[in-house]
Short mmCIF file of C-alpha atoms in Angstrom, two decimals:
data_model
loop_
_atom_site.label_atom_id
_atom_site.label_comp_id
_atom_site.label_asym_id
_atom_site.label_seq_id
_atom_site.Cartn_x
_atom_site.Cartn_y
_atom_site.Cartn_z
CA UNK M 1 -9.58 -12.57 -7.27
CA UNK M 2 -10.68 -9.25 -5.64
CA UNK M 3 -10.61 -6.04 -6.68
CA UNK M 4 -11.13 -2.50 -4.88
CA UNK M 5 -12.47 0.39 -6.93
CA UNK M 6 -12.44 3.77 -6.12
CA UNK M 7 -14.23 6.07 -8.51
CA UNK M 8 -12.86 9.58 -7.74
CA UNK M 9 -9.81 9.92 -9.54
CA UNK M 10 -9.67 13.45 -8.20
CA UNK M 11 -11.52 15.63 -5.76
CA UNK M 12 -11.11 19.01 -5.44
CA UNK M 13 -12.50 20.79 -2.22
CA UNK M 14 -12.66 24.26 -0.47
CA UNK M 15 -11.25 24.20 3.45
CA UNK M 16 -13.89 22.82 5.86
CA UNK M 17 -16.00 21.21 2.96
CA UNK M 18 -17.33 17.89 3.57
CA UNK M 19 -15.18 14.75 2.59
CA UNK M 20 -16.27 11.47 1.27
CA UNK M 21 -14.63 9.39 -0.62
CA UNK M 22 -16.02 6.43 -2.18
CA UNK M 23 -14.81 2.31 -2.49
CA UNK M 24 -16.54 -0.59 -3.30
CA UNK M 25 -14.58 -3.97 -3.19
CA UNK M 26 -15.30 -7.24 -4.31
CA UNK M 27 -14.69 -10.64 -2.55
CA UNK M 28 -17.22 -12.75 -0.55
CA UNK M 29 -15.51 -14.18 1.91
CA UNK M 30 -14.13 -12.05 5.10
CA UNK M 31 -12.56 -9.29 4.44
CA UNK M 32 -10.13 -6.59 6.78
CA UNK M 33 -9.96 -3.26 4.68
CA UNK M 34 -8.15 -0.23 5.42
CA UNK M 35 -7.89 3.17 4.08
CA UNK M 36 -4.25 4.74 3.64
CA UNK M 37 -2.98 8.40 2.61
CA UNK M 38 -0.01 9.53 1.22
CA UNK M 39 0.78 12.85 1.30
CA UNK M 40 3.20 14.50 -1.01
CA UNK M 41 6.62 13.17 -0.44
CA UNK M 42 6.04 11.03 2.13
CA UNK M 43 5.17 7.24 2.53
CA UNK M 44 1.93 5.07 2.96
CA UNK M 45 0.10 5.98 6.33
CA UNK M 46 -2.09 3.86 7.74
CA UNK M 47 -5.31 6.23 8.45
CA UNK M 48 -7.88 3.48 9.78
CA UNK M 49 -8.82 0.29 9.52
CA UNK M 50 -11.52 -2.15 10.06
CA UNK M 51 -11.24 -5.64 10.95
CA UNK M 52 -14.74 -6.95 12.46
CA UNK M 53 -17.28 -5.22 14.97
CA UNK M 54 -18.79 -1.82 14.82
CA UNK M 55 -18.95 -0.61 11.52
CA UNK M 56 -18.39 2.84 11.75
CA UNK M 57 -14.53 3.23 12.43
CA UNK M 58 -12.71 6.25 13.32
CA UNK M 59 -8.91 7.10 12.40
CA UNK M 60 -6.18 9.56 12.71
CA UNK M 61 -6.94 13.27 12.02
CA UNK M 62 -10.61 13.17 12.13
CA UNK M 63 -11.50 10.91 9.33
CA UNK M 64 -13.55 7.87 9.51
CA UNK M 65 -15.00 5.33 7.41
CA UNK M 66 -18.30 3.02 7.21
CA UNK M 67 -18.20 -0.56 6.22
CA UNK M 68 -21.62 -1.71 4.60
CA UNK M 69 -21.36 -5.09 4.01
CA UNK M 70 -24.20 -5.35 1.98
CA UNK M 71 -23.08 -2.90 -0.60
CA UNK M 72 -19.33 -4.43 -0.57
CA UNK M 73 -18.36 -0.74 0.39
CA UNK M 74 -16.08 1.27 2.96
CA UNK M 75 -16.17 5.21 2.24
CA UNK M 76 -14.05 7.45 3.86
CA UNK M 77 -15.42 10.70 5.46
CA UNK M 78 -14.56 13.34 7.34
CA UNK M 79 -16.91 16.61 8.29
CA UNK M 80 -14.46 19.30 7.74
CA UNK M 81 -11.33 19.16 5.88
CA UNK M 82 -8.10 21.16 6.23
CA UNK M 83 -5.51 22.01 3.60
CA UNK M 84 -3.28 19.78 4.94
CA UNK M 85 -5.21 17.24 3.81
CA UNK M 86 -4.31 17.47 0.70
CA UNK M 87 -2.89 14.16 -0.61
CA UNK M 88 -3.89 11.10 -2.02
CA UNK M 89 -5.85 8.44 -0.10
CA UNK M 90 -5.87 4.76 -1.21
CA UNK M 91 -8.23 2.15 0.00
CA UNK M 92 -7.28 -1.40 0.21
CA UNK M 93 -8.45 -4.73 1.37
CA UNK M 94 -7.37 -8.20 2.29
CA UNK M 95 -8.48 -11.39 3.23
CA UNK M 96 -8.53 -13.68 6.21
CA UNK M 97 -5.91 -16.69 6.02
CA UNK M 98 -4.21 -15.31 3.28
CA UNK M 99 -1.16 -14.07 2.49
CA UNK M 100 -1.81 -10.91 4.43
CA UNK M 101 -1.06 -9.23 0.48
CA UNK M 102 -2.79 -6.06 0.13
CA UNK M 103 -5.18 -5.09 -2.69
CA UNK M 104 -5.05 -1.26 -3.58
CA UNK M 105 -7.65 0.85 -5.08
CA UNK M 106 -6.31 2.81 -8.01
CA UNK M 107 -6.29 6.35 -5.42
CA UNK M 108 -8.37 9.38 -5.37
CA UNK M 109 -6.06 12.67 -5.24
CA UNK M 110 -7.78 15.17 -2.98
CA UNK M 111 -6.73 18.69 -3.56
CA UNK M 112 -7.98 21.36 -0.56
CA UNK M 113 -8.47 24.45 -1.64
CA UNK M 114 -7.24 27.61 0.92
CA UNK P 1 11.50 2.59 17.51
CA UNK P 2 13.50 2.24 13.79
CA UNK P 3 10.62 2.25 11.02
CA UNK P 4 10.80 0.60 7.17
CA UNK P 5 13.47 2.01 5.73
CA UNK P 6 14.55 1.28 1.93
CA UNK P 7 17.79 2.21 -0.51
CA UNK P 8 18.59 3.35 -2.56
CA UNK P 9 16.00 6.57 -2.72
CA UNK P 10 16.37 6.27 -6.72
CA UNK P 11 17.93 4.68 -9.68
CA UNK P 12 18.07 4.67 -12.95
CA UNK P 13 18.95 1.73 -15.09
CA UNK P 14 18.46 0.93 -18.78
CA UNK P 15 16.63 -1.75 -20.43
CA UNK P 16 18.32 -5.50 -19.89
CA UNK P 17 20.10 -4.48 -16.92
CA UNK P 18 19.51 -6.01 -13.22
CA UNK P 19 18.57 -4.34 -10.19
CA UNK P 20 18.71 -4.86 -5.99
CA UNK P 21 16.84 -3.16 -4.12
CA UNK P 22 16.91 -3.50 -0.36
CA UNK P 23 14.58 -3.25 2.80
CA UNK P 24 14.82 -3.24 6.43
CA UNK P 25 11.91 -4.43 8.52
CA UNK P 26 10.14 -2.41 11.69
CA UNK P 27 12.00 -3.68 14.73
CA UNK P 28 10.22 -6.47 15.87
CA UNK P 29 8.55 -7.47 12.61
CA UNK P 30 9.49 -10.89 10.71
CA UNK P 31 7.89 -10.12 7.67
CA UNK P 32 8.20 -8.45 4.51
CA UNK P 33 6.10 -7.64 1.44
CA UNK P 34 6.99 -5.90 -1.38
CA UNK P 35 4.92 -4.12 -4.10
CA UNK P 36 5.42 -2.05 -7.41
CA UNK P 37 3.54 1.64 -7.92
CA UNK P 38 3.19 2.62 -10.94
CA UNK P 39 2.65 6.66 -11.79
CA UNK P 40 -0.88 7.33 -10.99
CA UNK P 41 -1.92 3.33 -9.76
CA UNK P 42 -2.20 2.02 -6.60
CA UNK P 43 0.17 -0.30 -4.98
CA UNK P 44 0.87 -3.40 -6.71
CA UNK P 45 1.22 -6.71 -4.58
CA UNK P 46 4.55 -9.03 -5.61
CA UNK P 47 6.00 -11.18 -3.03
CA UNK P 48 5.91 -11.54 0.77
CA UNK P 49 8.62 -12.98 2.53
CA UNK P 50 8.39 -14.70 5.91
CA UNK P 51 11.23 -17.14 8.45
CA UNK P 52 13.72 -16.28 4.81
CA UNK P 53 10.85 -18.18 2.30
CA UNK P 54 8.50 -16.79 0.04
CA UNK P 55 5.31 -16.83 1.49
CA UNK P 56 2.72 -15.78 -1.39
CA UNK P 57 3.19 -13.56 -4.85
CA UNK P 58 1.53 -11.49 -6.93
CA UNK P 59 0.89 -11.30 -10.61
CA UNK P 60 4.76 -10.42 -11.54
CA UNK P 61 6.73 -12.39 -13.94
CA UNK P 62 9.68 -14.52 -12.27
CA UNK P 63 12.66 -12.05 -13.14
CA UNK P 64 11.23 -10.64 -10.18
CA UNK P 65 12.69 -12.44 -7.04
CA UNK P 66 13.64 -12.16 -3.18
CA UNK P 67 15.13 -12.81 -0.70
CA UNK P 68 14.85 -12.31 3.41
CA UNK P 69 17.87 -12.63 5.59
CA UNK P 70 17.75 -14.00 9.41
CA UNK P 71 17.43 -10.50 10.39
CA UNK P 72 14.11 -10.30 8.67
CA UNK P 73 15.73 -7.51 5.57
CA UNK P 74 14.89 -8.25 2.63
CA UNK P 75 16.22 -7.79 -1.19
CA UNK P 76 14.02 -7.47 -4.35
CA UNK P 77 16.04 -8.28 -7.25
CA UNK P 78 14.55 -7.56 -11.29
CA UNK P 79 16.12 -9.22 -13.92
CA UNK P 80 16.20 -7.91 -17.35
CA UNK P 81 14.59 -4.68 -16.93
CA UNK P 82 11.84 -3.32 -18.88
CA UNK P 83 10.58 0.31 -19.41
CA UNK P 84 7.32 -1.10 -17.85
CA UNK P 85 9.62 -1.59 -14.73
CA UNK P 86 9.81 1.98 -13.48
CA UNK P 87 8.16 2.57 -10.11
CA UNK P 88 7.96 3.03 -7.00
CA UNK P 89 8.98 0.12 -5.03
CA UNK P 90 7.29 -0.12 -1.74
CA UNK P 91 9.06 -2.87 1.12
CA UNK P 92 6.14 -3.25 3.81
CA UNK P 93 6.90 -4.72 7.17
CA UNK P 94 4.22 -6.57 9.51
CA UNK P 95 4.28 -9.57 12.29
CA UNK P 96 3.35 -12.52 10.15
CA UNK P 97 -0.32 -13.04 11.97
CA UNK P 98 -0.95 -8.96 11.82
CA UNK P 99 -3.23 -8.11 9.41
CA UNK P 100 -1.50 -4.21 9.20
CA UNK P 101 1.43 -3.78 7.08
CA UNK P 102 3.85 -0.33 7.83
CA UNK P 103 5.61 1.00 4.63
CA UNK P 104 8.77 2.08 4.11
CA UNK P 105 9.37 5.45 1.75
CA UNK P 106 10.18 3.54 -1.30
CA UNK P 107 12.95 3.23 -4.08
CA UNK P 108 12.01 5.01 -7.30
CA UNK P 109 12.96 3.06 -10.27
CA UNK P 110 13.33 4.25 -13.65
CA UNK P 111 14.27 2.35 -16.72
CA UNK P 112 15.99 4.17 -19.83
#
């Protein structure tokens, strides 16, 4: 079965610190993954995602994320960060000829500091 | 465009009792997934629904059931509630060979 980790629980940042957040999943086979954010009182939002091709993927509102195969890992960056981002970001993954069924990391709450 | 929409918002049930909770898809999209959130977890995977049959589940016990209807909405139905039950119930919508599913806001469960 597979299985997404995300280690920060919580991240706490000043505005226009640095952002990354790690995951690490694990399944050998093909894999799409995606990166999601939900921000206080709102629903899932789809912030990138990363099916097959260049690595480095960009999304919505700045924020991209890496896929290294090789370390079974697709972090989520962005250079500058804004109070708005505050929320909390959830990676997931799936795999091909499945169900489609999304597997969630357990979320990392980012708080951004004014 | 209409986006995922779910109702109720929130309930509250106590322990034994059964619940319905209900989900219309994206325009356009002809199937449904739902999953459970629990307070501080990530989204849990149940069921997906697709052409009105279930179409893979999850890990969750079968008190948990669904249904789709020809216009692609979609039911999840719990049986004999637990206090392990409360949530947040997320409906997700997609076109069966899309790999990207759109959420709906959710139906907060809680079980007294």
């Amino acid at each position: 079965a597979q299985s997404v980790s995300q280690h920060n629980h919580h991240v706490i940042l000043s505005e226009a610190a640095s952002l990354e957040l790690g995951c690490n999943y694990s399944y050998g086979g093909t894999v799409n993954l995606f990166w999601y954010v939900q921000y206080p009182g709102q629903h899932l939002q789809l912030l990138l995602k990363y099916f097959s091709g260049d690595p480095l993927v960009k999304g919505i509102k700045g924020f991209e994320a890496e896929f290294i195969k090789s370390k079974f890992s697709f972090n989520l960056r962005k250079p500058s960060v804004q109070w708005s981002d505050t929320a909390e970001y959830f990676c997931a993954v799936n795999r091909a000829g499945s169900a489609r069924q999304l597997t969630f990391g357990s979320g990392t709450q980012l708080t951004v500091l004014p | 465009e209409t986006g995922v929409t779910q109702s109720p918002t929130h309930l509250i049930k106590t322990r034994g009792q059964q619940v319905t909770l209900r989900c219309s898809s994206q325009s356009g999209h002809n199937t449904v997934s739902w999953y459970q959130q629990a307070l501080g977890q990530g989204p849990q995977f149940i069921f997906q629904y697709y052409r009105e049959e279930e179409n893979g589940r999850g890990n969750f016990p079968p008190r948990f059931s669904g249904l789709q209807f020809p216009n692609y909405s979609s039911e999840l139905n719990v049986n004999a509630l637990e206090l392990d039950d409360s949530a947040l119930y997320l409906c997700a919508s997609s076109l069966v060979a899309s790999n990207e599913q759109f959420f709906g806001p959710g139906t907060r469960l809680t079980v007294l």
